[in-house]
Tab-separated table of C-alpha atoms in Angstrom:
chain	number	residue	atom	x	y	z
A	9	MET	CA	93.224	75.528	64.477
A	10	ARG	CA	95.443	75.904	67.311
A	11	ASN	CA	92.562	77.577	69.448
A	12	ALA	CA	90.255	74.683	68.389
A	13	SER	CA	92.795	72.192	69.221
A	14	SER	CA	93.527	73.832	72.441
A	15	PHE	CA	89.742	73.892	73.334
A	16	TYR	CA	89.407	70.222	72.348
A	17	LEU	CA	92.292	69.289	74.706
A	18	SER	CA	91.029	71.387	77.500
A	19	ALA	CA	87.491	69.611	77.191
A	20	LEU	CA	89.239	66.200	77.402
A	21	LEU	CA	91.002	67.180	80.435
A	22	LEU	CA	87.944	68.439	82.202
A	23	SER	CA	86.023	65.335	81.131
A	24	ALA	CA	88.676	63.232	82.771
A	25	VAL	CA	88.684	65.387	85.845
A	26	LEU	CA	84.981	64.977	86.256
A	27	SER	CA	85.010	61.283	85.475
A	28	ALA	CA	87.581	60.721	88.148
A	29	SER	CA	85.776	62.892	90.655
A	30	ALA	CA	82.281	60.899	89.940
A	31	ALA	CA	84.404	57.600	90.573
A	32	GLU	CA	85.651	58.806	93.893
A	33	ILE	CA	82.085	59.683	95.150
A	34	ALA	CA	80.373	57.068	93.356
A	35	PRO	CA	78.432	55.132	95.939
A	36	ALA	CA	79.459	51.491	96.766
A	37	ALA	CA	77.598	48.664	95.189
A	38	THR	CA	74.046	47.913	96.685
A	39	TYR	CA	71.832	44.795	96.455
A	40	GLY	CA	68.145	44.109	96.814
A	41	PRO	CA	66.652	42.909	99.903
A	42	GLU	CA	67.244	39.285	99.002
A	43	LEU	CA	70.558	40.016	97.786
A	44	GLN	CA	69.429	40.463	94.223
A	45	GLY	CA	72.482	41.542	91.951
A	46	PHE	CA	75.165	39.660	94.075
A	47	ASP	CA	76.687	36.844	91.916
A	48	TYR	CA	76.580	33.483	93.851
A	49	PRO	CA	79.472	31.023	93.016
A	50	TYR	CA	76.909	28.243	92.042
A	51	PRO	CA	73.270	28.200	90.621
A	52	LEU	CA	70.978	29.881	93.147
A	53	LYS	CA	67.700	28.001	93.897
A	54	HIS	CA	64.708	28.796	95.997
A	55	TYR	CA	62.638	26.794	98.551
A	56	ALA	CA	59.209	28.366	99.163
A	57	PHE	CA	57.143	27.391	102.092
A	58	GLU	CA	54.895	28.848	104.831
A	59	SER	CA	56.110	29.827	108.315
A	60	GLN	CA	54.599	31.556	111.179
A	61	GLY	CA	51.664	32.716	108.870
A	62	ALA	CA	53.927	34.096	106.112
A	63	HIS	CA	54.942	33.205	102.703
A	64	VAL	CA	58.719	32.830	102.699
A	65	GLN	CA	61.481	31.467	100.733
A	66	MET	CA	65.155	30.219	101.315
A	67	GLY	CA	67.902	30.660	98.808
A	68	TYR	CA	70.248	27.742	98.561
A	69	MET	CA	72.887	26.237	96.311
A	70	ASP	CA	72.809	22.262	95.706
A	71	VAL	CA	75.861	21.261	94.288
A	72	ALA	CA	76.488	17.835	92.856
A	73	ALA	CA	79.867	15.913	93.414
A	74	SER	CA	82.475	17.001	90.585
A	75	GLY	CA	84.644	14.063	91.602
A	76	LYS	CA	83.733	10.456	92.132
A	77	ALA	CA	80.524	10.451	93.930
A	78	ASN	CA	80.680	8.943	97.571
A	79	GLY	CA	77.131	9.068	98.321
A	80	ARG	CA	77.552	11.595	101.198
A	81	THR	CA	75.877	14.971	101.581
A	82	ALA	CA	77.475	17.952	103.566
A	83	VAL	CA	75.081	20.851	104.563
A	84	LEU	CA	76.939	24.003	105.184
A	85	LEU	CA	75.371	26.600	107.633
A	86	HIS	CA	76.525	30.073	107.566
A	87	GLY	CA	77.340	32.771	110.167
A	88	LYS	CA	75.690	35.969	111.106
A	89	ASN	CA	77.835	38.132	108.959
A	90	PHE	CA	78.184	35.644	106.157
A	91	CYS	CA	76.096	33.819	103.564
A	92	GLY	CA	76.075	30.524	101.774
A	93	ALA	CA	78.227	32.152	99.100
A	94	THR	CA	80.994	32.678	101.749
A	95	TRP	CA	81.486	28.898	101.646
A	96	GLU	CA	82.614	29.053	98.007
A	97	GLN	CA	86.008	27.353	98.554
A	98	THR	CA	84.502	24.683	100.914
A	99	ILE	CA	81.670	23.715	98.513
A	100	LYS	CA	84.360	23.434	95.519
A	101	THR	CA	86.717	21.205	97.779
A	102	LEU	CA	84.054	18.943	99.179
A	103	SER	CA	82.433	18.570	95.768
A	104	ALA	CA	85.604	17.597	94.228
A	105	ALA	CA	86.143	15.028	96.931
A	106	GLY	CA	82.865	13.429	95.935
A	107	TYR	CA	80.374	14.899	98.211
A	108	ARG	CA	77.098	16.487	97.435
A	109	VAL	CA	76.880	19.971	98.947
A	110	VAL	CA	73.985	21.894	100.005
A	111	ALA	CA	74.408	25.508	101.252
A	112	PRO	CA	71.338	27.455	102.461
A	113	ASP	CA	70.873	31.136	103.336
A	114	GLN	CA	68.702	31.207	106.534
A	115	ILE	CA	65.535	33.197	106.805
A	116	GLY	CA	66.419	36.758	107.645
A	117	PHE	CA	69.825	36.380	105.795
A	118	CYS	CA	71.278	36.893	102.293
A	119	SER	CA	69.200	35.559	99.431
A	120	SER	CA	66.159	34.559	101.857
A	121	SER	CA	63.085	36.338	103.028
A	122	LYS	CA	63.215	39.102	105.457
A	123	PRO	CA	59.756	38.832	107.282
A	124	GLU	CA	58.379	41.999	108.827
A	125	HIS	CA	57.214	39.941	111.768
A	126	TYR	CA	59.201	36.620	112.696
A	127	GLN	CA	59.776	34.860	116.047
A	128	TYR	CA	63.539	33.860	115.524
A	129	SER	CA	64.717	30.842	117.258
A	130	PHE	CA	67.482	28.179	116.387
A	131	GLN	CA	64.731	25.642	116.577
A	132	GLN	CA	62.822	27.481	113.774
A	133	LEU	CA	65.722	27.922	111.738
A	134	ALA	CA	66.773	24.267	112.118
A	135	ILE	CA	63.000	23.000	111.228
A	136	ASN	CA	63.192	25.358	108.144
A	137	THR	CA	66.360	23.628	107.195
A	138	HIS	CA	65.207	20.141	107.649
A	139	ALA	CA	62.154	20.889	105.398
A	140	LEU	CA	64.458	21.962	102.986
A	141	LEU	CA	66.518	18.905	102.986
A	142	GLU	CA	63.413	16.715	102.951
A	143	GLN	CA	62.163	18.290	99.964
A	144	LEU	CA	65.635	17.541	98.234
A	145	GLY	CA	65.420	13.911	99.353
A	146	ILE	CA	68.208	14.168	101.919
A	147	HIS	CA	67.591	12.136	105.059
A	148	LYS	CA	71.177	11.989	106.447
A	149	ALA	CA	73.922	14.560	106.244
A	150	ILE	CA	76.975	15.920	107.700
A	151	ILE	CA	76.248	19.118	109.157
A	152	VAL	CA	78.858	21.879	109.117
A	153	GLY	CA	78.089	25.277	111.016
A	154	HIS	CA	80.451	28.171	111.036
A	155	SER	CA	80.101	31.035	113.710
A	156	THR	CA	76.306	31.486	114.403
A	157	GLY	CA	75.816	28.478	111.981
A	158	GLY	CA	77.438	26.473	114.676
A	159	MET	CA	74.796	27.318	117.153
A	160	LEU	CA	72.343	26.393	114.520
A	161	ALA	CA	74.267	23.043	113.673
A	162	THR	CA	74.038	22.286	117.450
A	163	ARG	CA	70.355	22.763	117.630
A	164	TYR	CA	69.828	20.809	114.393
A	165	ALA	CA	71.929	17.985	115.640
A	166	LEU	CA	69.915	17.909	118.924
A	167	LEU	CA	66.402	17.963	117.156
A	168	TYR	CA	67.397	15.495	114.457
A	169	PRO	CA	70.271	13.234	116.038
A	170	GLN	CA	69.431	10.215	113.754
A	171	GLN	CA	69.761	12.234	110.662
A	172	VAL	CA	73.013	13.942	111.347
A	173	THR	CA	75.781	11.321	110.596
A	174	GLN	CA	78.749	13.969	111.693
A	175	LEU	CA	78.643	17.403	113.145
A	176	VAL	CA	81.494	20.036	112.344
A	177	MET	CA	81.560	23.212	114.183
A	178	VAL	CA	84.028	26.019	112.832
A	179	ASN	CA	84.465	28.664	115.337
A	180	PRO	CA	81.089	28.483	116.701
A	181	ILE	CA	79.990	31.467	118.621
A	182	GLY	CA	77.972	30.904	121.812
A	183	LEU	CA	80.634	28.730	123.387
A	184	GLU	CA	79.876	30.904	126.748
A	185	ASP	CA	76.789	32.571	127.816
A	186	TRP	CA	77.397	36.204	127.588
A	187	LYS	CA	74.637	37.509	129.585
A	188	ALA	CA	75.431	35.253	132.601
A	189	LEU	CA	79.091	36.635	132.470
A	190	GLY	CA	77.742	40.169	132.691
A	191	VAL	CA	77.515	41.627	129.200
A	192	PRO	CA	74.637	43.947	129.175
A	193	TYR	CA	71.524	43.379	127.369
A	194	ARG	CA	70.796	45.454	124.244
A	195	THR	CA	67.104	45.577	123.324
A	196	VAL	CA	66.045	44.817	119.758
A	197	ASP	CA	65.343	48.365	119.246
A	198	GLN	CA	68.912	49.386	120.283
A	199	TRP	CA	70.297	46.653	117.886
A	200	TYR	CA	68.041	48.031	115.214
A	201	GLN	CA	69.499	51.527	115.723
A	202	ARG	CA	73.012	50.181	115.534
A	203	GLU	CA	72.464	47.914	112.442
A	204	LEU	CA	71.064	50.954	110.444
A	205	LYS	CA	74.280	52.665	110.678
A	206	LEU	CA	76.205	49.609	109.227
A	207	ASN	CA	78.661	50.457	106.419
A	208	ALA	CA	81.456	48.789	104.624
A	209	ASP	CA	84.153	50.812	106.606
A	210	ASP	CA	82.772	49.534	110.006
A	211	VAL	CA	82.449	46.119	108.748
A	212	ARG	CA	85.818	45.830	107.402
A	213	SER	CA	87.277	47.368	110.626
A	214	TYR	CA	85.335	45.068	112.800
A	215	GLU	CA	86.216	41.860	110.842
A	216	THR	CA	89.881	42.952	110.642
A	217	LYS	CA	90.052	43.257	114.383
A	218	THR	CA	87.751	40.517	115.439
A	219	TYR	CA	87.863	37.953	112.770
A	220	TYR	CA	91.073	38.000	111.179
A	221	VAL	CA	93.562	38.986	114.029
A	222	GLY	CA	94.561	42.271	112.231
A	223	ARG	CA	95.448	40.519	109.018
A	224	TRP	CA	93.236	41.705	105.955
A	225	LYS	CA	93.458	40.120	102.669
A	226	PRO	CA	92.047	41.610	99.332
A	227	GLU	CA	89.734	38.437	98.873
A	228	TYR	CA	87.889	39.401	102.028
A	229	GLU	CA	86.471	42.635	100.440
A	230	ARG	CA	83.942	40.749	98.242
A	231	TRP	CA	82.172	39.682	101.542
A	232	VAL	CA	82.270	43.190	102.942
A	233	THR	CA	80.549	44.620	99.809
A	234	MET	CA	77.999	41.697	100.073
A	235	LEU	CA	77.061	42.454	103.662
A	236	ALA	CA	77.270	46.269	103.439
A	237	GLY	CA	75.594	46.168	100.095
A	238	LEU	CA	72.632	44.305	101.549
A	239	ASN	CA	72.182	46.518	104.239
A	240	GLN	CA	72.393	49.744	102.382
A	241	GLY	CA	70.185	48.630	99.549
A	242	PRO	CA	66.476	49.200	98.843
A	243	GLY	CA	65.631	46.907	101.747
A	244	HIS	CA	67.741	48.762	104.320
A	245	LYS	CA	65.330	49.046	107.051
A	246	LEU	CA	63.866	45.468	106.794
A	247	VAL	CA	67.370	43.979	106.676
A	248	ALA	CA	68.328	45.997	109.698
A	249	TRP	CA	65.210	44.906	111.552
A	250	ASN	CA	65.719	41.261	110.842
A	251	SER	CA	69.387	41.572	111.796
A	252	ALA	CA	68.333	42.949	115.097
A	253	LEU	CA	65.947	40.097	115.819
A	254	ILE	CA	68.628	37.606	114.973
A	255	TYR	CA	71.300	39.305	117.208
A	256	ASP	CA	68.525	39.083	120.080
A	257	MET	CA	68.077	35.329	119.182
A	258	ILE	CA	71.797	34.741	119.406
A	259	PHE	CA	72.492	36.510	122.818
A	260	THR	CA	69.458	34.993	124.450
A	261	GLN	CA	69.445	31.281	123.236
A	262	PRO	CA	72.821	29.831	124.191
A	263	VAL	CA	73.159	26.186	123.171
A	264	PHE	CA	76.573	25.032	124.738
A	265	TYR	CA	74.630	23.814	127.811
A	266	GLU	CA	73.334	21.007	125.628
A	267	PHE	CA	76.774	20.082	124.098
A	268	LYS	CA	76.640	17.064	126.570
A	269	ASN	CA	73.676	15.709	124.711
A	270	LEU	CA	75.219	15.574	121.152
A	271	SER	CA	75.276	11.897	120.224
A	272	MET	CA	77.301	11.822	116.884
A	273	PRO	CA	80.949	12.376	115.978
A	274	THR	CA	81.718	15.952	116.417
A	275	LEU	CA	84.656	17.891	114.937
A	276	LEU	CA	85.433	21.391	116.529
A	277	MET	CA	87.719	23.350	114.158
A	278	ILE	CA	88.963	26.533	116.061
A	279	GLY	CA	91.206	29.472	115.043
A	280	ASP	CA	92.536	29.934	118.532
A	281	ALA	CA	93.212	33.591	118.286
A	282	ASP	CA	89.429	34.404	117.607
A	283	ASN	CA	87.935	36.856	120.236
A	284	THR	CA	84.414	37.052	118.823
A	285	ALA	CA	81.780	37.893	121.601
A	286	ILE	CA	78.521	39.404	121.155
A	287	GLY	CA	78.119	42.452	123.097
A	288	SER	CA	81.886	42.824	123.841
A	289	ASP	CA	81.759	46.607	122.609
A	290	ILE	CA	79.537	47.560	125.572
A	291	ALA	CA	80.781	45.099	128.212
A	292	PRO	CA	82.427	46.565	131.336
A	293	PRO	CA	86.220	46.339	130.855
A	294	ASP	CA	86.502	43.465	133.372
A	295	VAL	CA	83.869	41.463	131.689
A	296	LYS	CA	85.245	42.134	128.236
A	297	ALA	CA	88.713	40.959	129.263
A	298	LYS	CA	87.520	37.499	130.026
A	299	ILE	CA	85.090	36.665	127.099
A	300	GLY	CA	85.760	35.590	123.494
A	301	LYS	CA	88.950	33.551	124.325
A	302	TYR	CA	88.749	30.809	121.864
A	303	ASN	CA	92.142	29.375	122.784
A	304	VAL	CA	90.318	28.437	126.051
A	305	LEU	CA	86.631	27.932	124.782
A	306	GLY	CA	87.582	25.406	122.064
A	307	LYS	CA	89.126	23.194	124.699
A	308	GLN	CA	86.347	23.591	126.934
A	309	ALA	CA	83.698	22.707	124.575
A	310	ALA	CA	85.632	19.531	123.568
A	311	LYS	CA	85.417	18.432	127.077
A	312	LEU	CA	81.567	18.801	127.056
A	313	ILE	CA	80.958	17.017	123.634
A	314	PRO	CA	80.961	13.080	124.233
A	315	GLN	CA	82.718	12.292	120.607
A	316	ALA	CA	84.517	15.392	120.198
A	317	THR	CA	87.584	15.863	118.233
A	318	LEU	CA	89.473	19.177	118.522
A	319	ILE	CA	91.506	20.821	115.684
A	320	GLU	CA	93.173	24.134	116.664
A	321	PHE	CA	94.638	26.409	114.019
A	322	SER	CA	97.226	28.454	115.688
A	323	GLY	CA	97.099	32.135	115.448
A	324	MET	CA	94.101	32.027	113.154
A	325	GLY	CA	90.852	33.874	113.932
A	326	HIS	CA	87.062	33.437	113.132
A	327	ALA	CA	87.117	32.026	109.743
A	328	PRO	CA	90.127	29.584	109.280
A	329	GLN	CA	88.412	28.000	106.252
A	330	MET	CA	88.886	31.488	104.583
A	331	GLU	CA	92.321	32.449	106.183
A	332	ASP	CA	94.107	29.225	105.291
A	333	SER	CA	91.920	27.262	103.021
A	334	ASP	CA	94.443	24.560	102.163
A	335	ALA	CA	95.265	23.760	105.748
A	336	PHE	CA	91.630	23.805	106.732
A	337	HIS	CA	90.061	21.624	104.154
A	338	LYS	CA	93.024	19.100	104.385
A	339	ALA	CA	92.017	18.762	108.122
A	340	LEU	CA	88.382	18.498	107.320
A	341	LEU	CA	88.742	15.911	104.686
A	342	GLU	CA	91.027	13.827	106.684
A	343	TRP	CA	88.586	13.577	109.571
A	344	LEU	CA	85.571	12.918	107.384
A	345	ALA	CA	87.536	10.088	105.719
A	346	LYS	CA	87.848	8.352	109.053
A	347	GLN	CA	84.047	8.440	109.932
């Protein structure tokens, strides 16, 4: 009996060791090419249409007001390393305040199509978004754009000025023209090779340093898993290729030259410690030293936009809506209430 008991105990210990080892080497979560398997905070719907000769679809969330409806709609446009889902807290807050909220994923991102061949432009993405809103019966809206979504929001507002009641940009990138400032050009093929290597550790390291001013919070990990899991899933190459095309669009299509043409009340919400600048990793030291200075860029942008209000979040980085949700949403709701 003692031998049998000893053998049984040894087997249990061995099983525990093997299980622990398996857990240590288990691969991180991966998702399908349209982020299949990732849980969105609200029901995910799809808008199917034809674009550039291809059948494509945009994923989106359409969330009704949970508080007393005020008849206003806010459209939330995500950034390059974000998705509609990353607006989770903003959707909840705006909905509770009486707003209908629509948060789409743009073509090439997240739950939307990743075409093999697509000519990316902010005009095309704006037209796609406008078509979605028309189908939903939304003819006037508050347009809110974060990061790359800020560039898209600007283009949308320039294309459809009569349908944008207010424009909000949250740490938009493209407040300067990197190529004109001396940042070297990466070809699409070079971006593609870079994106093929993307992994969770690199994403976390980059975002900690560039987005969050060295301060990492456990709740950010969900968005790292989302981004890395999409890239490393079964759509790996197609996801990386679309990402490369999108980076080229961002680098080559600055919109801040046209800020002077914005005709609607505009709110700039800027974490002033942000240092995001596309291509800064390959820029010469003298160029790198002068780009991505949001404590300067926010003020410069506010002077270019005719009806601009600037709210700066001292010491915050690229995503103040995630870093200090309460302060951010209080400021946003107060400004919207005045409009």
